[in-house]
Amino acid sequence: MAQATLSIDLDALTANWRALDAKTATETAAVVKADGYGLGAPRVGRALARAGARRFFVALAEEGAALRAELGPGPEISVFSGHMPGDTDMIGDCDLVPMINSIDQMLRHVEALPGRPFGIQLDSGMNRLGMEPAEWAALRDIAMEQNPTLIMSHLACADEPEHGMNPQQLRAFREMTDGLDVPRSLAATGGVLLGPAYHFDVTRPGIGLYGARPFLNAAPVVQLDIPVIQIRDVEPGETVGYGNTWTAERPARIATVAAGYADGIHRIMGPKTVLFAEDVPCPIRGRISMDLIGVEVTELAEVPETLQLLGPGQGVDVLADNAGTIGYEILTGLGQRYHRRYRGG
Ligand SMILES: *Cc1c(COP(=O)(O)O)cnc(C)c1O
């Protein structure tokens, strides 16, 4: 079998949720948008619910409807994109809580689903989603009469603790919400780590659950083992892969493994990235292809059946650095071709 195996450690996932929960005195929700950051929202959601998470956030109502089918009634499922045209049946039937982003969404919600729960999303400076201060000032009294279940906003720079944007957004959020008798939420993973002033009533970690920065003490959740299809010896002067970008300077042994950029292993990470045979790092040689990668295994006495791209030797954040991106993009880019194997949970 040439299919690579993406192992997902649900015990590490729930340990990360508990560790982030232990950093606050308030409720810890779980963000499982984008298919649980690429790891599989059904299994991730069920494991977190069993671990005690009672509130989940997704980006789209469609994601919320699918999650409701997995979790059954009970856990609160909130939708960041709010109440869009066409969402009403999903929100109503699947008991979703839209985070209302505008006066238009507010009108749509109270007209289509009067009395049904909703939250409010405010823009405290990121200029992405949520009501602006002036819009909120105009709507606030009417909205409060409808008893929102949560008021939230999102930090733009929480992964940089010293950034002046953090206290600025905190001030803006407080100015818009102080004195209102509604639970509040400002912190994602980065905000949890900024300290109690940012915690309010509900925190919304995502990336930290999945084992990546900025939660530096996170337990690693993913491991990726890629089968070796073929091994060959090359002479000095021979090249490997498309474009002849690597030339052997001495006799070398090359293993061809069965994954590539179609599986989220971006070409740009090739030059800095290794695969591990136990604890021996084996460098990528030549360009990463769509489905194949050349790896130099000259140093190995014996080439194992699989080489490891993600694991103890090289985590999500290292791959992100090698690709000039962030762990979020590595995780959500992991392709659909892997055999996803779940452990624990
Ligand atoms: C994605 C997202 C989160 C989770 O953020 P992490 O940095 O992954 O913890 C929380 N809130 C909102 C609004 C988001 O879009």
GROMACS .gro file of C-alpha atoms in nm, residues 10 57 86 96 99 124 133 136-137 150 158-159 165 183 185 219 266 279 328:
model
   19
   10LEU     CA    1  -0.708   1.240   2.018
   57PHE     CA    2  -1.742   2.726   1.705
   86GLY     CA    3  -3.000   3.058   0.290
   96LEU     CA    4  -2.709   2.660   1.566
   99MET     CA    5  -2.277   3.522   1.571
  124SER     CA    6  -1.271   4.581   1.794
  133PRO     CA    7  -1.862   5.063   1.718
  136TRP     CA    8  -2.329   4.865   1.752
  137ALA     CA    9  -2.416   5.190   1.927
  150LEU     CA   10  -2.277   3.587   2.385
  158ALA     CA   11  -0.262   3.789   1.994
  159ASP     CA   12   0.031   3.572   1.882
  165MET     CA   13  -0.289   4.615   1.918
  183PRO     CA   14  -2.134   3.662   2.862
  185SER     CA   15  -1.558   3.624   2.461
  219ALA     CA   16   0.130   1.809   2.302
  266HIS     CA   17   0.436   2.237  -0.046
  279ASP     CA   18   1.571   0.965   1.478
  328TYR     CA   19  -0.271   2.668   1.056
   0.00000   0.00000   0.00000
